[in-house]
Amino acid sequence: MVNTDKKALFKKIPAVDRLLDTPRIIEASAEYPRSLVLRAIHQVLDEIRKDLAEGGESKESSLLKIETISEKVVERIVLLAQSSLRPVINATGIIVHTNLGRSILAEKVLKRFGPIAGGYSNLEYDIEQGERGSRYTHVEDILKELTSAEGVMVVNNNAGAVLLSIETLARDREVIVSRGQLVEIGGSFRIPDVMRKSGAVMIEVGTTNKTHLQDYEEVIGPDTALLLSVHKSNFHIVGFTQDIDASDLVKLGNKYGIPVMEDLGSGCLINFSEYGIPKEPTVQDVLRQGVDLVTFSGDKLLGGPQAGIILGRKDLIESIKKNPLTRALRIDKLTLLALEETLKIYRDEKAAIREIPTLRMICQPYSSLKTKGQRLAKMIGKLPNTHFSLDQVDGISRAGGGAFPLLELPTRMMSLTPKKLPAHRMEEWLRFHTPPIIVRVEKDQVLLDLRTIQGKEMKIVAQAIRDLASL
Ligand SMILES: *Cc1c(COP(=O)(O)O)cnc(C)c1O
């Protein structure tokens, strides 16, 4: 009985051709490409079939009416016609948010995109000599100028930089690394896996919490090619701990003639301690200590595009450049452009803090965030007696991207405390907003951190909260 009912329901699902003949879909077909219309129809019909099979609400006969379905198809067409990659508003308070695109680029950088993206350029052409040039020259000098590095190489991302460096220096040989640094970053970058892929043999020394210089020295042998130090990035070990200073590792490396490499991960060029933030060794500090190779990301604390930057000893960089893997990890021209322009801003540290959004957001003081909160409240204005109460509260923002894992940046947030709709429904409403507003939900409260909301987004956020209030 039940089965025949089901069969009858399945029979009621309209055929694709019939849907194509409905007035709403004929109208939509005039505006949208046929492939898109068909994709929307198939998606909606598949969902109905699946729902029916699971005994869901599609069995209501009104939901199987052809008008209802064609309406659904039109909604789907509009949704599918949108670009997949879209801007969102980051109200999470996590500055380098990997899921939301890590760093946002400075205005100055964006202005340069048009002519380079839409025209030919001297990407690999030496204008003075009138012959083939190298794409890497565009960032080499500025990186040397800012960091005093002898040699420079840039690739697609930092994972690529680490892989390329280890492959070049230690393929089929041994790399010594502390057990306390065998990190996994973002769920897909694990030092032991990268090591395996690079063909190097990893020699782990020390324990999770303590590693001594002697631990390294004991395993150094004829096959040792590299001493590697990895920034712990997204975690921290507290209590009874001991890690090796870069300068000690350098002494050891020098004694045995073995290069020392440090994967800094975030790699910042600015000493944040002048801005009230705990000191992290800068790229310059690490190079000054005599580390032979340093690798770091372009889109973490540097505040530029996705890229992997390798700095260090000239001879090592030269052999890295000769590795055929560089072709597979090659940096794209738009990335190079964004990297060069971002780096140029660093010539004036004050300008960098002001103009590079990642740095600006990290250094923005609590007092100015409080003012920003008051400004947003004013823009929202008086809400009618609505289904949530709106307040300004204190909270914590994070640098993100594995930088400063323990750093808590005091911030100001808008909080929406629900009276009717639960917080997760409000979160969902904001996420489906155009543009999507990504928030935090904590203890059944919706929280919007003012630190990561950009000035030009304030109006949109204010209007969205007003619209949510009038639901
Ligand atoms: C983030 C990070 C990486 C990976 O960098 P990507 O730019 O994401 O490729 C590698 N090592 C460390 C220590 C990191 O923090």
Short mmCIF file of C-alpha atoms and ligand atoms in Angstrom, two decimals:
data_model
loop_
_atom_site.label_atom_id
_atom_site.label_comp_id
_atom_site.label_asym_id
_atom_site.label_seq_id
_atom_site.Cartn_x
_atom_site.Cartn_y
_atom_site.Cartn_z
CA MET A 1 0.00 0.00 0.00
CA VAL A 2 2.63 2.46 1.11
CA ASN A 3 4.77 1.56 -1.88
CA THR A 4 2.01 2.11 -4.41
CA ASP A 5 1.33 5.47 -2.76
CA LYS A 6 4.93 6.34 -3.23
CA LYS A 7 4.89 5.21 -6.82
CA ALA A 8 1.86 7.36 -7.48
CA LEU A 9 3.65 10.34 -5.95
CA PHE A 10 6.75 9.79 -8.08
CA LYS A 11 4.53 9.69 -11.14
CA LYS A 12 3.22 13.12 -10.22
CA ILE A 13 6.65 14.70 -10.59
CA PRO A 14 6.51 16.72 -13.81
CA ALA A 15 8.84 15.90 -16.69
CA VAL A 16 11.61 18.29 -17.69
CA ASP A 17 9.86 19.16 -20.97
CA ARG A 18 6.67 20.10 -19.18
CA LEU A 19 8.56 22.38 -16.84
CA LEU A 20 10.29 24.02 -19.79
CA ASP A 21 6.83 24.88 -21.14
CA THR A 22 5.60 26.69 -18.04
CA PRO A 23 5.25 30.48 -18.38
CA ARG A 24 7.73 31.24 -15.55
CA ILE A 25 10.43 29.06 -17.04
CA ILE A 26 9.80 30.27 -20.60
CA GLU A 27 10.28 33.77 -19.23
CA ALA A 28 13.48 32.80 -17.41
CA SER A 29 14.80 30.99 -20.51
CA ALA A 30 14.71 34.26 -22.41
CA GLU A 31 17.13 35.75 -19.90
CA TYR A 32 19.34 32.85 -18.79
CA PRO A 33 21.36 30.31 -20.82
CA ARG A 34 19.70 26.98 -21.48
CA SER A 35 22.45 24.98 -19.75
CA LEU A 36 21.78 26.89 -16.54
CA VAL A 37 17.99 26.45 -16.79
CA LEU A 38 18.38 22.71 -17.30
CA ARG A 39 20.85 22.42 -14.43
CA ALA A 40 18.37 24.19 -12.13
CA ILE A 41 15.49 21.93 -13.24
CA HIS A 42 17.53 18.78 -12.68
CA GLN A 43 18.70 19.95 -9.27
CA VAL A 44 15.17 20.76 -8.09
CA LEU A 45 13.70 17.52 -9.44
CA ASP A 46 16.49 15.46 -7.88
CA GLU A 47 15.84 17.07 -4.53
CA ILE A 48 12.11 16.33 -4.77
CA ARG A 49 12.79 12.68 -5.68
CA LYS A 50 15.21 12.35 -2.78
CA ASP A 51 12.76 13.96 -0.40
CA LEU A 52 9.94 11.69 -1.55
CA ALA A 53 12.11 8.61 -1.13
CA GLU A 54 12.83 9.67 2.43
CA GLY A 55 9.14 10.35 3.11
CA GLY A 56 9.72 14.11 3.47
CA GLU A 57 7.26 16.93 3.07
CA SER A 58 7.22 16.78 -0.77
CA LYS A 59 4.43 14.25 -0.44
CA GLU A 60 2.04 17.15 0.20
CA SER A 61 0.32 17.36 -3.14
CA SER A 62 0.54 21.17 -3.23
CA LEU A 63 4.32 20.89 -3.30
CA LEU A 64 4.19 18.67 -6.37
CA LYS A 65 2.09 21.16 -8.35
CA ILE A 66 3.87 22.23 -11.51
CA GLU A 67 3.50 25.93 -10.65
CA THR A 68 5.14 25.40 -7.27
CA ILE A 69 8.00 23.48 -8.84
CA SER A 70 8.58 25.96 -11.67
CA GLU A 71 8.70 28.74 -9.09
CA LYS A 72 11.36 26.80 -7.21
CA VAL A 73 13.29 26.30 -10.44
CA VAL A 74 13.30 30.02 -11.16
CA GLU A 75 14.62 30.76 -7.67
CA ARG A 76 17.33 28.17 -8.27
CA ILE A 77 18.25 29.69 -11.63
CA VAL A 78 18.83 33.06 -9.98
CA LEU A 79 20.95 31.41 -7.29
CA LEU A 80 23.05 29.42 -9.76
CA ALA A 81 23.60 32.46 -11.97
CA GLN A 82 25.50 34.20 -9.17
CA SER A 83 29.25 33.90 -9.20
CA SER A 84 30.48 31.17 -6.94
CA LEU A 85 33.27 33.30 -5.48
CA ARG A 86 31.57 36.23 -3.80
CA PRO A 87 32.49 38.91 -1.28
CA VAL A 88 31.44 38.30 2.33
CA ILE A 89 31.58 40.47 5.41
CA ASN A 90 33.88 39.04 8.06
CA ALA A 91 32.32 39.82 11.43
CA THR A 92 34.11 36.93 13.16
CA GLY A 93 36.98 38.98 14.58
CA ILE A 94 39.50 36.52 13.14
CA ILE A 95 41.75 38.73 11.03
CA VAL A 96 43.69 36.23 8.91
CA HIS A 97 40.69 33.94 8.37
CA THR A 98 41.78 31.16 6.03
CA ASN A 99 38.22 30.20 5.07
CA LEU A 100 37.39 33.80 4.20
CA GLY A 101 40.47 34.41 2.07
CA ARG A 102 43.13 35.29 4.68
CA SER A 103 44.48 38.79 4.07
CA ILE A 104 42.61 41.49 2.20
CA LEU A 105 44.76 43.68 0.01
CA ALA A 106 45.50 47.37 0.47
CA GLU A 107 43.60 49.87 -1.71
CA LYS A 108 46.86 50.99 -3.26
CA VAL A 109 47.52 47.44 -4.42
CA LEU A 110 44.06 47.03 -5.95
CA LYS A 111 44.50 50.13 -8.08
CA ARG A 112 47.37 48.50 -9.95
CA PHE A 113 45.39 45.43 -11.00
CA GLY A 114 43.55 46.78 -14.05
CA PRO A 115 46.47 47.58 -16.37
CA ILE A 116 48.48 44.46 -15.51
CA ALA A 117 45.55 42.02 -15.53
CA GLY A 118 43.98 43.48 -18.65
CA GLY A 119 47.13 44.05 -20.67
CA TYR A 120 50.52 42.65 -21.55
CA SER A 121 53.36 43.30 -19.12
CA ASN A 122 57.10 42.78 -18.75
CA LEU A 123 56.44 39.70 -16.62
CA GLU A 124 59.37 37.76 -18.09
CA TYR A 125 60.81 40.38 -20.36
CA ASP A 126 63.84 42.55 -19.72
CA ILE A 127 62.88 45.89 -21.23
CA GLU A 128 66.41 47.35 -21.08
CA GLN A 129 68.07 44.40 -22.79
CA GLY A 130 65.15 43.63 -25.08
CA GLU A 131 65.32 39.97 -24.19
CA ARG A 132 63.83 37.30 -22.02
CA GLY A 133 63.85 38.13 -18.31
CA SER A 134 62.85 36.43 -15.07
CA ARG A 135 59.51 36.89 -13.31
CA TYR A 136 61.23 36.74 -9.95
CA THR A 137 63.13 39.99 -10.48
CA HIS A 138 59.96 41.98 -9.76
CA VAL A 139 60.09 41.24 -6.04
CA GLU A 140 63.74 40.34 -5.54
CA ASP A 141 65.17 43.79 -4.96
CA ILE A 142 62.41 45.05 -2.71
CA LEU A 143 62.63 41.93 -0.53
CA LYS A 144 66.41 42.30 -0.27
CA GLU A 145 65.99 45.98 0.56
CA LEU A 146 63.48 45.28 3.35
CA THR A 147 65.14 42.24 4.90
CA SER A 148 68.84 42.39 3.91
CA ALA A 149 68.53 38.84 2.59
CA GLU A 150 71.24 37.71 0.16
CA GLY A 151 68.94 35.62 -1.99
CA VAL A 152 65.21 35.60 -2.73
CA MET A 153 62.78 33.16 -4.29
CA VAL A 154 58.98 33.28 -4.36
CA VAL A 155 56.50 30.52 -5.14
CA ASN A 156 52.78 29.84 -5.07
CA ASN A 157 52.40 29.42 -1.29
CA ASN A 158 54.40 28.66 1.82
CA ALA A 159 53.65 24.94 1.78
CA GLY A 160 55.23 24.98 -1.68
CA ALA A 161 58.17 27.00 -0.38
CA VAL A 162 58.86 24.44 2.36
CA LEU A 163 58.48 21.49 -0.02
CA LEU A 164 60.74 23.06 -2.64
CA SER A 165 63.43 24.01 -0.13
CA ILE A 166 63.58 20.60 1.52
CA GLU A 167 63.44 18.80 -1.83
CA THR A 168 66.36 20.84 -3.09
CA LEU A 169 68.56 20.60 -0.02
CA ALA A 170 67.75 17.22 1.44
CA ARG A 171 66.26 14.81 -1.09
CA ASP A 172 67.34 11.24 -0.16
CA ARG A 173 69.18 12.64 2.83
CA GLU A 174 68.30 13.47 6.43
CA VAL A 175 66.55 16.44 7.99
CA ILE A 176 66.65 16.87 11.75
CA VAL A 177 63.59 18.40 13.39
CA SER A 178 62.33 18.68 16.97
CA ARG A 179 59.35 16.53 17.98
CA GLY A 180 57.79 19.61 19.53
CA GLN A 181 57.53 21.22 16.09
CA LEU A 182 55.89 18.48 14.03
CA VAL A 183 52.82 20.60 13.46
CA GLU A 184 49.72 20.28 11.34
CA ILE A 185 48.46 23.54 9.92
CA GLY A 186 44.93 24.01 8.62
CA GLY A 187 44.30 20.28 8.52
CA SER A 188 46.24 19.64 5.34
CA PHE A 189 49.80 20.81 5.88
CA ARG A 190 51.73 18.44 8.11
CA ILE A 191 55.46 18.71 8.42
CA PRO A 192 56.04 14.90 8.39
CA ASP A 193 53.94 14.57 5.20
CA VAL A 194 55.75 17.41 3.46
CA MET A 195 59.03 15.81 4.44
CA ARG A 196 57.98 12.46 2.94
CA LYS A 197 56.85 14.12 -0.29
CA SER A 198 60.15 15.93 -0.59
CA GLY A 199 61.98 12.62 -0.45
CA ALA A 200 63.89 13.53 2.69
CA VAL A 201 64.27 11.28 5.70
CA MET A 202 62.99 12.95 8.82
CA ILE A 203 64.99 12.45 11.97
CA GLU A 204 62.91 13.45 15.00
CA VAL A 205 64.72 14.54 18.10
CA GLY A 206 63.76 15.46 21.65
CA THR A 207 60.29 15.04 23.11
CA THR A 208 56.99 16.85 22.65
CA ASN A 209 57.75 19.41 25.33
CA LYS A 210 61.54 19.50 25.52
CA THR A 211 64.32 19.45 22.98
CA HIS A 212 67.95 20.22 23.77
CA LEU A 213 70.75 21.20 21.43
CA GLN A 214 72.51 17.99 22.39
CA ASP A 215 69.56 16.01 20.97
CA TYR A 216 70.32 17.47 17.56
CA GLU A 217 74.06 17.00 17.86
CA GLU A 218 73.73 13.32 18.78
CA VAL A 219 72.03 12.40 15.50
CA ILE A 220 74.13 14.48 13.13
CA GLY A 221 75.86 12.16 10.69
CA PRO A 222 77.27 12.04 7.16
CA ASP A 223 73.74 11.99 5.68
CA THR A 224 72.48 15.03 7.57
CA ALA A 225 71.53 17.69 5.02
CA LEU A 226 69.47 20.17 6.99
CA LEU A 227 68.53 21.31 10.49
CA LEU A 228 64.92 22.42 10.36
CA SER A 229 63.01 24.61 12.76
CA VAL A 230 59.25 25.06 12.33
CA HIS A 231 57.15 27.79 13.87
CA LYS A 232 54.53 26.16 16.06
CA SER A 233 51.93 28.50 14.57
CA ASN A 234 48.55 27.40 15.80
CA PHE A 235 49.43 25.86 19.13
CA HIS A 236 51.53 26.44 22.18
CA ILE A 237 52.94 24.13 24.78
CA VAL A 238 52.88 25.45 28.31
CA GLY A 239 54.57 24.30 31.46
CA PHE A 240 57.83 22.38 31.51
CA THR A 241 59.21 23.25 28.08
CA GLN A 242 62.47 23.79 26.31
CA ASP A 243 63.04 24.70 22.70
CA ILE A 244 66.20 25.64 20.87
CA ASP A 245 67.03 29.22 20.00
CA ALA A 246 67.66 29.83 16.32
CA SER A 247 71.10 31.22 17.16
CA ASP A 248 72.11 28.00 18.96
CA LEU A 249 70.92 25.91 16.05
CA VAL A 250 72.96 28.16 13.76
CA LYS A 251 76.09 27.59 15.87
CA LEU A 252 75.56 23.87 15.63
CA GLY A 253 74.96 24.07 11.89
CA ASN A 254 78.13 26.08 11.41
CA LYS A 255 80.16 23.62 13.46
CA TYR A 256 79.19 20.75 11.15
CA GLY A 257 78.69 22.74 7.94
CA ILE A 258 74.98 21.95 7.77
CA PRO A 259 72.45 24.58 6.68
CA VAL A 260 69.70 25.67 9.07
CA MET A 261 66.23 26.41 7.80
CA GLU A 262 63.35 28.02 9.65
CA ASP A 263 59.75 27.78 8.47
CA LEU A 264 58.27 30.87 10.06
CA GLY A 265 54.75 30.32 8.75
CA SER A 266 53.40 33.79 9.30
CA GLY A 267 56.61 35.73 8.95
CA CYS A 268 56.13 39.37 9.80
CA LEU A 269 58.38 42.24 8.77
CA ILE A 270 57.29 44.59 11.53
CA ASN A 271 58.11 44.51 15.22
CA PHE A 272 54.63 44.54 16.70
CA SER A 273 55.85 45.17 20.24
CA GLU A 274 55.82 48.88 19.42
CA TYR A 275 52.06 48.57 18.97
CA GLY A 276 51.33 46.87 22.26
CA ILE A 277 51.49 43.34 20.89
CA PRO A 278 53.90 40.69 22.22
CA LYS A 279 57.13 40.41 20.28
CA GLU A 280 57.38 37.73 17.61
CA PRO A 281 60.72 37.34 15.88
CA THR A 282 60.57 39.20 12.57
CA VAL A 283 61.94 37.79 9.33
CA GLN A 284 64.84 40.24 9.66
CA ASP A 285 65.62 39.00 13.22
CA VAL A 286 65.75 35.41 12.06
CA LEU A 287 68.05 36.22 9.15
CA ARG A 288 70.27 38.31 11.42
CA GLN A 289 70.68 35.31 13.70
CA GLY A 290 72.34 33.57 10.79
CA VAL A 291 69.60 31.16 9.73
CA ASP A 292 70.43 30.06 6.19
CA LEU A 293 66.88 29.86 4.80
CA VAL A 294 63.60 31.34 5.99
CA THR A 295 60.19 30.53 4.53
CA PHE A 296 56.87 32.28 5.17
CA SER A 297 53.44 33.03 3.69
CA GLY A 298 52.49 36.10 1.71
CA ASP A 299 48.92 36.24 2.96
CA LYS A 300 49.28 35.81 6.70
CA LEU A 301 50.88 38.58 8.80
CA LEU A 302 52.50 40.10 5.73
CA GLY A 303 49.02 41.12 4.58
CA GLY A 304 49.61 40.41 0.90
CA PRO A 305 48.47 37.77 -1.61
CA GLN A 306 48.86 34.00 -1.29
CA ALA A 307 52.52 33.32 -1.88
CA GLY A 308 55.48 31.47 -0.41
CA ILE A 309 58.58 33.53 0.20
CA ILE A 310 62.04 31.98 0.58
CA LEU A 311 64.90 34.18 1.77
CA GLY A 312 68.46 33.34 2.62
CA ARG A 313 71.90 32.33 1.54
CA LYS A 314 72.62 33.13 -2.08
CA ASP A 315 74.10 29.74 -3.05
CA LEU A 316 71.16 27.85 -1.51
CA ILE A 317 68.64 30.10 -3.25
CA GLU A 318 70.49 29.55 -6.54
CA SER A 319 70.15 25.79 -6.27
CA ILE A 320 66.48 26.16 -5.29
CA LYS A 321 65.91 28.23 -8.43
CA LYS A 322 67.39 25.44 -10.55
CA ASN A 323 65.00 22.81 -9.16
CA PRO A 324 62.47 21.78 -11.87
CA LEU A 325 59.77 21.81 -9.16
CA THR A 326 59.81 25.63 -9.31
CA ARG A 327 57.91 25.37 -12.59
CA ALA A 328 55.10 23.49 -10.85
CA LEU A 329 55.02 25.91 -7.93
CA ARG A 330 55.35 29.02 -10.06
CA ILE A 331 53.88 32.27 -8.77
CA ASP A 332 51.23 33.92 -10.95
CA LYS A 333 51.63 37.43 -12.39
CA LEU A 334 48.68 38.92 -10.47
CA THR A 335 50.14 37.53 -7.28
CA LEU A 336 53.52 39.01 -8.11
CA LEU A 337 51.91 42.34 -8.73
CA ALA A 338 50.06 42.27 -5.42
CA LEU A 339 53.17 41.12 -3.59
CA GLU A 340 55.41 43.83 -5.05
CA GLU A 341 52.89 46.57 -4.32
CA THR A 342 52.27 45.33 -0.76
CA LEU A 343 56.01 45.13 -0.08
CA LYS A 344 56.54 48.65 -1.37
CA ILE A 345 54.22 49.96 1.34
CA TYR A 346 56.59 48.48 3.96
CA ARG A 347 59.24 51.07 3.11
CA ASP A 348 57.37 53.31 5.54
CA GLU A 349 56.38 51.29 8.59
CA LYS A 350 53.75 53.78 9.73
CA ALA A 351 52.17 53.68 6.28
CA ALA A 352 52.20 49.87 6.39
CA ILE A 353 50.24 49.85 9.66
CA ARG A 354 47.80 52.39 8.24
CA GLU A 355 47.32 50.99 4.76
CA ILE A 356 47.74 47.22 4.91
CA PRO A 357 44.40 45.99 6.23
CA THR A 358 45.80 42.97 8.11
CA LEU A 359 48.27 45.15 10.02
CA ARG A 360 45.72 47.89 10.56
CA MET A 361 43.21 45.46 12.06
CA ILE A 362 45.79 43.84 14.33
CA CYS A 363 46.96 47.21 15.66
CA GLN A 364 43.56 48.87 15.94
CA PRO A 365 43.21 49.88 19.61
CA TYR A 366 40.20 48.99 21.73
CA SER A 367 39.25 52.65 22.15
CA SER A 368 38.74 53.15 18.43
CA LEU A 369 36.74 49.93 18.19
CA LYS A 370 34.49 51.21 20.93
CA THR A 371 33.89 54.37 18.93
CA LYS A 372 33.26 52.24 15.86
CA GLY A 373 30.61 50.33 17.84
CA GLN A 374 28.90 53.54 18.84
CA ARG A 375 28.94 54.64 15.21
CA LEU A 376 27.36 51.39 14.07
CA ALA A 377 24.71 51.65 16.80
CA LYS A 378 23.88 55.13 15.57
CA MET A 379 23.62 53.91 11.99
CA ILE A 380 21.26 51.15 13.08
CA GLY A 381 19.17 53.71 14.96
CA LYS A 382 16.26 52.90 17.17
CA LEU A 383 14.85 49.45 16.53
CA PRO A 384 11.17 48.71 17.06
CA ASN A 385 10.33 46.34 19.87
CA THR A 386 11.88 43.36 18.16
CA HIS A 387 12.74 39.69 18.58
CA PHE A 388 16.28 40.30 19.88
CA SER A 389 18.02 42.79 22.10
CA LEU A 390 20.98 44.66 20.67
CA ASP A 391 23.96 45.56 22.85
CA GLN A 392 27.61 46.48 22.60
CA VAL A 393 29.86 44.15 24.54
CA ASP A 394 33.57 43.50 25.07
CA GLY A 395 35.25 40.47 23.57
CA ILE A 396 38.39 39.03 22.04
CA SER A 397 39.57 39.07 18.42
CA ARG A 398 42.29 36.79 17.08
CA ALA A 399 45.08 37.30 14.56
CA GLY A 400 44.33 33.90 12.96
CA GLY A 401 46.35 32.13 10.28
CA GLY A 402 48.52 30.49 12.90
CA ALA A 403 50.00 33.81 13.95
CA PHE A 404 50.19 34.66 17.63
CA PRO A 405 48.10 31.66 18.77
CA LEU A 406 47.79 32.99 22.30
CA LEU A 407 47.26 36.61 21.45
CA GLU A 408 43.93 37.99 22.64
CA LEU A 409 43.09 41.35 21.13
CA PRO A 410 40.52 43.16 23.29
CA THR A 411 37.67 44.21 21.05
CA ARG A 412 34.15 45.55 20.89
CA MET A 413 31.25 43.55 19.48
CA MET A 414 27.58 43.98 18.66
CA SER A 415 25.61 41.27 20.40
CA LEU A 416 22.16 40.07 19.40
CA THR A 417 20.48 38.23 22.25
CA PRO A 418 17.47 36.31 20.97
CA LYS A 419 13.97 36.58 22.41
CA LYS A 420 12.22 34.49 19.76
CA LEU A 421 14.38 33.24 16.87
CA PRO A 422 17.27 31.19 18.27
CA ALA A 423 20.78 32.54 17.67
CA HIS A 424 21.61 29.92 15.05
CA ARG A 425 18.60 31.02 12.97
CA MET A 426 19.77 34.63 13.10
CA GLU A 427 23.28 33.48 12.18
CA GLU A 428 21.78 31.64 9.20
CA TRP A 429 19.74 34.67 8.14
CA LEU A 430 22.86 36.84 8.18
CA ARG A 431 24.79 34.19 6.26
CA PHE A 432 22.11 34.12 3.55
CA HIS A 433 22.13 37.90 3.36
CA THR A 434 23.64 39.54 0.25
CA PRO A 435 26.53 39.96 0.86
CA PRO A 436 26.75 37.17 3.44
CA ILE A 437 27.66 38.38 6.94
CA ILE A 438 29.71 35.77 8.80
CA VAL A 439 29.34 36.04 12.56
CA ARG A 440 30.21 34.15 15.72
CA VAL A 441 27.61 32.41 17.87
CA GLU A 442 28.52 31.98 21.50
CA LYS A 443 26.24 30.99 24.37
CA ASP A 444 23.15 31.48 22.19
CA GLN A 445 24.18 35.02 21.28
CA VAL A 446 25.06 36.33 17.84
CA LEU A 447 28.29 38.35 17.98
CA LEU A 448 29.60 40.75 15.35
CA ASP A 449 33.20 41.79 15.99
CA LEU A 450 33.79 45.37 14.87
CA ARG A 451 37.50 44.78 14.29
CA THR A 452 37.10 42.83 11.05
CA ILE A 453 34.12 44.78 9.67
CA GLN A 454 35.51 47.23 7.11
CA GLY A 455 34.52 50.90 7.09
CA LYS A 456 32.71 50.60 3.78
CA GLU A 457 30.70 47.65 5.14
CA MET A 458 29.26 49.46 8.17
CA LYS A 459 26.19 50.73 6.30
CA ILE A 460 25.41 47.27 4.94
CA VAL A 461 25.71 45.69 8.38
CA ALA A 462 23.50 48.37 9.92
CA GLN A 463 20.81 47.85 7.29
CA ALA A 464 21.02 44.06 7.64
CA ILE A 465 20.44 44.30 11.39
CA ARG A 466 17.46 46.59 10.78
CA ASP A 467 16.07 44.11 8.25
CA LEU A 468 16.61 41.22 10.63
CA ALA A 469 14.76 43.17 13.32
CA SER A 470 11.73 43.62 11.11
CA LEU A 471 11.38 39.90 10.35
C1 LIG B 1 50.66 28.49 7.44
C2 LIG B 1 51.89 27.73 7.57
C3 LIG B 1 52.37 26.98 6.49
C4 LIG B 1 51.62 26.87 5.19
O1 LIG B 1 51.58 28.08 4.52
P1 LIG B 1 50.56 28.30 3.30
O2 LIG B 1 50.81 29.70 2.88
O3 LIG B 1 49.20 28.06 3.84
O4 LIG B 1 50.90 27.33 2.24
C5 LIG B 1 53.55 26.29 6.66
N1 LIG B 1 54.24 26.36 7.82
C6 LIG B 1 53.80 27.06 8.88
C7 LIG B 1 54.62 27.07 10.14
C8 LIG B 1 52.62 27.79 8.78
O5 LIG B 1 52.17 28.50 9.83
#
